[in-house]
Amino acid sequence: MKILLINGSPRKKGATATILNELYKNLINQPNVDAEIIHISDLSLHFCMGCCACYKTGTCIYSDEIESLSQRIAHADGLIIGSPTYASNVSAQLKLLFDRGHFIMEQLLDNKYAMSVATYENYGGKSTSKIINNLLLFSGAKISGTIISKSEFNANPTTRKAFRKQLLKKSNKLYHDIVKRRKHPLQHILHKFIFELGIKPFVKRKGYEAVIQQWNQNNRNSIYK
């Protein structure tokens, strides 16, 4: 079982990274789990140009580390995405991954299980969480859990025993969701509605052949047939 934890914070020792590390420690104690934390700040990044070449050819005009990360996500069983809150939104680093990661149109997270982590100090944590969860749901993932943590700047939220228990419970749920292939009926209905009425007709109208080819290669979900 491969689980990727994506740290969208530019800081490797901040609250977001600390929570992801705690989740990582919980997950690797489970049988047959290969977990890995990836810091977006370590990657070589290019901003999205909005050229839509990826929808037509299947690859971005930039051959950089985000392209390789997208492929690793495609082959993972589970995904945890974390971000601090900047102006009631995700970090710039994470937004760049969202823009270029082939998530929504290509349905990158189809048949995967995911969790979101949002940290904040003053306000906007729920907004950040909603942005991550929308990205996960619209991309086809089954959302196993959501973590929203308020803490002071440079504080360690995992020093609180009750919060560590919450993280253990959330990580265990993600693990068992993957093992048992649990269904999330309400999420499935919402995703199918979004895909059938929004994404699918738009892609076909625009003639994005690479996206349609990606759907046809996906043999796991009948909604693409």
mmCIF file of C-alpha atoms in Angstrom:
data_model
loop_
_atom_site.group_PDB
_atom_site.id
_atom_site.type_symbol
_atom_site.label_atom_id
_atom_site.label_comp_id
_atom_site.label_asym_id
_atom_site.label_seq_id
_atom_site.Cartn_x
_atom_site.Cartn_y
_atom_site.Cartn_z
ATOM 1 C CA MET A 1 0.000 0.000 0.000
ATOM 2 C CA LYS A 2 1.538 3.280 -1.127
ATOM 3 C CA ILE A 3 0.490 6.468 0.673
ATOM 4 C CA LEU A 4 1.899 9.886 -0.205
ATOM 5 C CA LEU A 5 1.791 12.805 2.220
ATOM 6 C CA ILE A 6 2.150 16.170 0.461
ATOM 7 C CA ASN A 7 3.399 19.109 2.515
ATOM 8 C CA GLY A 8 2.159 22.250 0.791
ATOM 9 C CA SER A 9 3.884 24.519 3.283
ATOM 10 C CA PRO A 10 7.162 26.258 2.395
ATOM 11 C CA ARG A 11 8.287 25.313 5.906
ATOM 12 C CA LYS A 12 9.495 21.802 6.745
ATOM 13 C CA LYS A 13 9.162 22.189 10.513
ATOM 14 C CA GLY A 14 5.949 24.186 10.762
ATOM 15 C CA ALA A 15 2.594 23.035 12.089
ATOM 16 C CA THR A 16 1.520 21.437 8.797
ATOM 17 C CA ALA A 17 4.710 19.421 8.459
ATOM 18 C CA THR A 18 4.559 18.396 12.126
ATOM 19 C CA ILE A 19 1.039 17.003 11.707
ATOM 20 C CA LEU A 20 2.009 15.193 8.523
ATOM 21 C CA ASN A 21 4.990 13.650 10.315
ATOM 22 C CA GLU A 22 2.707 12.387 13.082
ATOM 23 C CA LEU A 23 0.338 10.862 10.520
ATOM 24 C CA TYR A 24 3.334 9.323 8.746
ATOM 25 C CA LYS A 25 4.538 7.661 11.961
ATOM 26 C CA ASN A 26 1.072 6.241 12.549
ATOM 27 C CA LEU A 27 0.769 4.881 9.025
ATOM 28 C CA ILE A 28 4.144 3.157 8.810
ATOM 29 C CA ASN A 29 3.220 1.166 11.905
ATOM 30 C CA GLN A 30 0.434 -0.453 9.916
ATOM 31 C CA PRO A 31 1.097 -3.699 8.005
ATOM 32 C CA ASN A 32 2.349 -3.437 4.434
ATOM 33 C CA VAL A 33 2.334 0.368 4.257
ATOM 34 C CA ASP A 34 4.908 2.290 2.254
ATOM 35 C CA ALA A 35 4.436 5.953 3.194
ATOM 36 C CA GLU A 36 6.433 8.973 2.086
ATOM 37 C CA ILE A 37 6.358 12.686 2.886
ATOM 38 C CA ILE A 38 6.982 15.021 -0.049
ATOM 39 C CA HIS A 39 7.770 18.700 0.531
ATOM 40 C CA ILE A 40 6.662 20.806 -2.429
ATOM 41 C CA SER A 41 9.273 23.368 -1.414
ATOM 42 C CA ASP A 42 11.939 20.849 -2.496
ATOM 43 C CA LEU A 43 10.637 20.697 -6.045
ATOM 44 C CA SER A 44 11.650 22.673 -9.095
ATOM 45 C CA LEU A 45 8.495 24.569 -9.987
ATOM 46 C CA HIS A 46 7.205 26.377 -13.050
ATOM 47 C CA PHE A 47 4.025 28.389 -12.967
ATOM 48 C CA CYS A 48 1.085 27.218 -15.059
ATOM 49 C CA MET A 49 0.840 29.162 -18.348
ATOM 50 C CA GLY A 50 -2.824 28.353 -18.931
ATOM 51 C CA CYS A 51 -2.048 27.040 -22.418
ATOM 52 C CA CYS A 52 -4.131 23.842 -21.986
ATOM 53 C CA ALA A 53 -1.458 21.844 -23.858
ATOM 54 C CA CYS A 54 -1.710 19.095 -21.233
ATOM 55 C CA TYR A 55 -5.368 18.526 -22.143
ATOM 56 C CA LYS A 56 -4.453 18.122 -25.802
ATOM 57 C CA THR A 57 -1.216 16.124 -25.579
ATOM 58 C CA GLY A 58 -1.362 14.531 -22.117
ATOM 59 C CA THR A 59 1.800 16.229 -20.884
ATOM 60 C CA CYS A 60 2.729 19.694 -19.707
ATOM 61 C CA ILE A 61 5.007 21.944 -21.748
ATOM 62 C CA TYR A 62 7.325 21.878 -18.738
ATOM 63 C CA SER A 63 9.152 18.638 -17.983
ATOM 64 C CA ASP A 64 9.836 19.245 -14.324
ATOM 65 C CA GLU A 65 9.336 17.585 -10.954
ATOM 66 C CA ILE A 66 5.643 18.337 -10.723
ATOM 67 C CA GLU A 67 5.084 16.115 -13.745
ATOM 68 C CA SER A 68 6.927 13.241 -12.060
ATOM 69 C CA LEU A 69 5.057 13.872 -8.784
ATOM 70 C CA SER A 70 1.761 13.690 -10.640
ATOM 71 C CA GLN A 71 2.737 10.261 -11.954
ATOM 72 C CA ARG A 72 3.636 9.089 -8.451
ATOM 73 C CA ILE A 73 0.264 10.270 -7.165
ATOM 74 C CA ALA A 74 -1.424 8.361 -9.988
ATOM 75 C CA HIS A 75 0.184 5.124 -8.765
ATOM 76 C CA ALA A 76 -0.504 5.674 -5.046
ATOM 77 C CA ASP A 77 -3.340 4.086 -3.085
ATOM 78 C CA GLY A 78 -3.769 6.942 -0.640
ATOM 79 C CA LEU A 79 -3.007 10.638 -0.505
ATOM 80 C CA ILE A 80 -2.792 13.168 2.321
ATOM 81 C CA ILE A 81 -2.517 16.828 1.343
ATOM 82 C CA GLY A 82 -1.646 19.474 3.921
ATOM 83 C CA SER A 83 -1.395 23.241 3.738
ATOM 84 C CA PRO A 84 -1.107 26.231 6.022
ATOM 85 C CA THR A 85 -3.644 29.012 5.617
ATOM 86 C CA TYR A 86 -2.518 32.123 3.791
ATOM 87 C CA ALA A 87 -5.242 34.744 3.246
ATOM 88 C CA SER A 88 -7.958 32.110 3.777
ATOM 89 C CA ASN A 89 -6.455 29.962 1.049
ATOM 90 C CA VAL A 90 -3.879 27.236 0.453
ATOM 91 C CA SER A 91 -0.213 28.117 0.070
ATOM 92 C CA ALA A 92 1.114 29.322 -3.286
ATOM 93 C CA GLN A 93 3.226 26.175 -3.543
ATOM 94 C CA LEU A 94 0.208 23.890 -3.164
ATOM 95 C CA LYS A 95 -1.928 25.972 -5.528
ATOM 96 C CA LEU A 96 0.769 25.536 -8.161
ATOM 97 C CA LEU A 97 0.549 21.761 -7.760
ATOM 98 C CA PHE A 98 -3.231 21.953 -8.023
ATOM 99 C CA ASP A 99 -2.952 23.999 -11.230
ATOM 100 C CA ARG A 100 -0.454 21.698 -12.918
ATOM 101 C CA GLY A 101 -0.974 18.294 -11.333
ATOM 102 C CA HIS A 102 -3.511 16.838 -13.816
ATOM 103 C CA PHE A 103 -6.024 16.438 -11.011
ATOM 104 C CA ILE A 104 -9.572 17.345 -12.013
ATOM 105 C CA MET A 105 -9.897 17.002 -15.775
ATOM 106 C CA GLU A 106 -7.912 13.766 -15.925
ATOM 107 C CA GLN A 107 -9.560 12.422 -12.740
ATOM 108 C CA LEU A 108 -6.140 11.653 -11.272
ATOM 109 C CA LEU A 109 -7.502 10.476 -7.926
ATOM 110 C CA ASP A 110 -10.126 8.060 -9.216
ATOM 111 C CA ASN A 111 -10.498 5.076 -6.869
ATOM 112 C CA LYS A 112 -8.044 6.523 -4.333
ATOM 113 C CA TYR A 113 -8.586 7.465 -0.703
ATOM 114 C CA ALA A 114 -7.498 10.833 0.591
ATOM 115 C CA MET A 115 -7.295 13.094 3.605
ATOM 116 C CA SER A 116 -6.846 16.848 3.986
ATOM 117 C CA VAL A 117 -4.887 18.782 6.601
ATOM 118 C CA ALA A 118 -5.330 22.528 7.083
ATOM 119 C CA THR A 119 -3.529 24.597 9.702
ATOM 120 C CA TYR A 120 -4.136 28.204 10.665
ATOM 121 C CA GLU A 121 -3.282 30.685 13.373
ATOM 122 C CA ASN A 122 -6.015 33.332 13.249
ATOM 123 C CA TYR A 123 -8.744 32.632 10.674
ATOM 124 C CA GLY A 124 -9.501 30.907 7.375
ATOM 125 C CA GLY A 125 -8.727 27.311 8.301
ATOM 126 C CA LYS A 126 -12.143 26.057 7.213
ATOM 127 C CA SER A 127 -11.784 27.842 3.876
ATOM 128 C CA THR A 128 -8.421 26.176 3.263
ATOM 129 C CA SER A 129 -9.849 22.791 4.194
ATOM 130 C CA LYS A 130 -12.772 23.278 1.814
ATOM 131 C CA ILE A 131 -10.440 24.164 -1.062
ATOM 132 C CA ILE A 132 -8.366 20.997 -0.547
ATOM 133 C CA ASN A 133 -11.439 18.803 -0.107
ATOM 134 C CA ASN A 134 -13.058 20.191 -3.256
ATOM 135 C CA LEU A 135 -9.912 19.390 -5.212
ATOM 136 C CA LEU A 136 -9.883 15.848 -3.822
ATOM 137 C CA LEU A 137 -13.573 15.203 -4.441
ATOM 138 C CA PHE A 138 -13.675 16.763 -7.919
ATOM 139 C CA SER A 139 -10.623 14.658 -8.871
ATOM 140 C CA GLY A 140 -12.411 11.420 -7.979
ATOM 141 C CA ALA A 141 -11.006 10.653 -4.522
ATOM 142 C CA LYS A 142 -12.927 9.211 -1.607
ATOM 143 C CA ILE A 143 -12.262 11.554 1.324
ATOM 144 C CA SER A 144 -11.546 9.504 4.443
ATOM 145 C CA GLY A 145 -10.959 12.382 6.817
ATOM 146 C CA THR A 146 -10.380 16.076 7.382
ATOM 147 C CA ILE A 147 -8.057 17.696 9.910
ATOM 148 C CA ILE A 148 -8.231 21.396 10.777
ATOM 149 C CA SER A 149 -5.776 22.622 13.405
ATOM 150 C CA LYS A 150 -5.482 26.062 14.979
ATOM 151 C CA SER A 151 -2.181 26.823 16.677
ATOM 152 C CA GLU A 152 0.162 29.691 17.387
ATOM 153 C CA PHE A 153 2.989 30.431 14.980
ATOM 154 C CA ASN A 154 5.890 27.986 15.498
ATOM 155 C CA ALA A 155 3.842 26.013 18.026
ATOM 156 C CA ASN A 156 3.712 22.220 17.884
ATOM 157 C CA PRO A 157 0.060 21.092 17.768
ATOM 158 C CA THR A 158 0.994 17.455 18.422
ATOM 159 C CA THR A 159 2.024 18.220 22.006
ATOM 160 C CA ARG A 160 -1.667 17.982 22.887
ATOM 161 C CA LYS A 161 -2.521 14.402 23.821
ATOM 162 C CA ALA A 162 -6.118 14.681 22.638
ATOM 163 C CA PHE A 163 -4.965 15.928 19.248
ATOM 164 C CA ARG A 164 -2.485 13.066 18.859
ATOM 165 C CA LYS A 165 -5.340 10.653 19.529
ATOM 166 C CA GLN A 166 -7.372 12.390 16.852
ATOM 167 C CA LEU A 167 -4.525 12.014 14.369
ATOM 168 C CA LEU A 168 -4.166 8.327 15.212
ATOM 169 C CA LYS A 169 -7.888 7.794 14.698
ATOM 170 C CA LYS A 170 -7.831 9.635 11.358
ATOM 171 C CA SER A 171 -4.791 7.783 10.043
ATOM 172 C CA ASN A 172 -6.277 4.443 11.082
ATOM 173 C CA LYS A 173 -9.484 5.272 9.238
ATOM 174 C CA LEU A 174 -7.585 6.102 6.059
ATOM 175 C CA TYR A 175 -5.681 2.843 6.304
ATOM 176 C CA HIS A 176 -8.778 0.704 6.869
ATOM 177 C CA ASP A 177 -10.702 2.542 4.144
ATOM 178 C CA ILE A 178 -8.000 1.510 1.686
ATOM 179 C CA VAL A 179 -7.744 -2.069 2.951
ATOM 180 C CA LYS A 180 -11.497 -2.660 2.950
ATOM 181 C CA ARG A 181 -12.181 -0.517 -0.152
ATOM 182 C CA ARG A 182 -14.929 1.208 1.768
ATOM 183 C CA LYS A 183 -17.590 3.026 -0.184
ATOM 184 C CA HIS A 184 -18.606 6.623 0.446
ATOM 185 C CA PRO A 185 -22.056 6.719 -1.194
ATOM 186 C CA LEU A 186 -22.830 10.421 -0.745
ATOM 187 C CA GLN A 187 -19.419 11.448 -2.052
ATOM 188 C CA HIS A 188 -19.853 9.088 -4.995
ATOM 189 C CA ILE A 189 -23.201 10.620 -5.925
ATOM 190 C CA LEU A 190 -21.829 14.157 -5.662
ATOM 191 C CA HIS A 191 -18.749 13.307 -7.705
ATOM 192 C CA LYS A 192 -20.787 11.580 -10.409
ATOM 193 C CA PHE A 193 -23.064 14.622 -10.622
ATOM 194 C CA ILE A 194 -20.055 16.949 -11.004
ATOM 195 C CA PHE A 195 -18.374 14.696 -13.540
ATOM 196 C CA GLU A 196 -21.378 13.863 -15.706
ATOM 197 C CA LEU A 197 -22.880 17.348 -15.798
ATOM 198 C CA GLY A 198 -19.758 19.488 -15.594
ATOM 199 C CA ILE A 199 -16.415 17.930 -16.433
ATOM 200 C CA LYS A 200 -17.384 15.320 -19.033
ATOM 201 C CA PRO A 201 -19.451 17.524 -21.392
ATOM 202 C CA PHE A 202 -16.906 20.348 -21.132
ATOM 203 C CA VAL A 203 -13.973 18.102 -22.080
ATOM 204 C CA LYS A 204 -15.872 16.552 -25.005
ATOM 205 C CA ARG A 205 -17.038 19.945 -26.256
ATOM 206 C CA LYS A 206 -13.472 21.262 -26.166
ATOM 207 C CA GLY A 207 -12.132 18.141 -27.888
ATOM 208 C CA TYR A 208 -9.455 17.442 -25.286
ATOM 209 C CA GLU A 209 -8.421 14.077 -26.721
ATOM 210 C CA ALA A 210 -5.632 13.396 -24.223
ATOM 211 C CA VAL A 211 -8.081 13.721 -21.346
ATOM 212 C CA ILE A 212 -10.594 11.390 -23.008
ATOM 213 C CA GLN A 213 -7.807 8.892 -23.663
ATOM 214 C CA GLN A 214 -6.919 8.991 -19.980
ATOM 215 C CA TRP A 215 -10.512 8.183 -19.078
ATOM 216 C CA ASN A 216 -10.574 5.272 -21.525
ATOM 217 C CA GLN A 217 -7.409 3.839 -19.973
ATOM 218 C CA ASN A 218 -9.105 3.818 -16.591
ATOM 219 C CA ASN A 219 -10.775 0.436 -16.172
ATOM 220 C CA ARG A 220 -11.709 0.911 -12.527
ATOM 221 C CA ASN A 221 -14.682 3.234 -12.685
ATOM 222 C CA SER A 222 -17.683 2.695 -14.941
ATOM 223 C CA ILE A 223 -18.742 6.350 -14.962
ATOM 224 C CA TYR A 224 -16.227 6.985 -17.743
ATOM 225 C CA LYS A 225 -17.719 4.397 -20.061
#
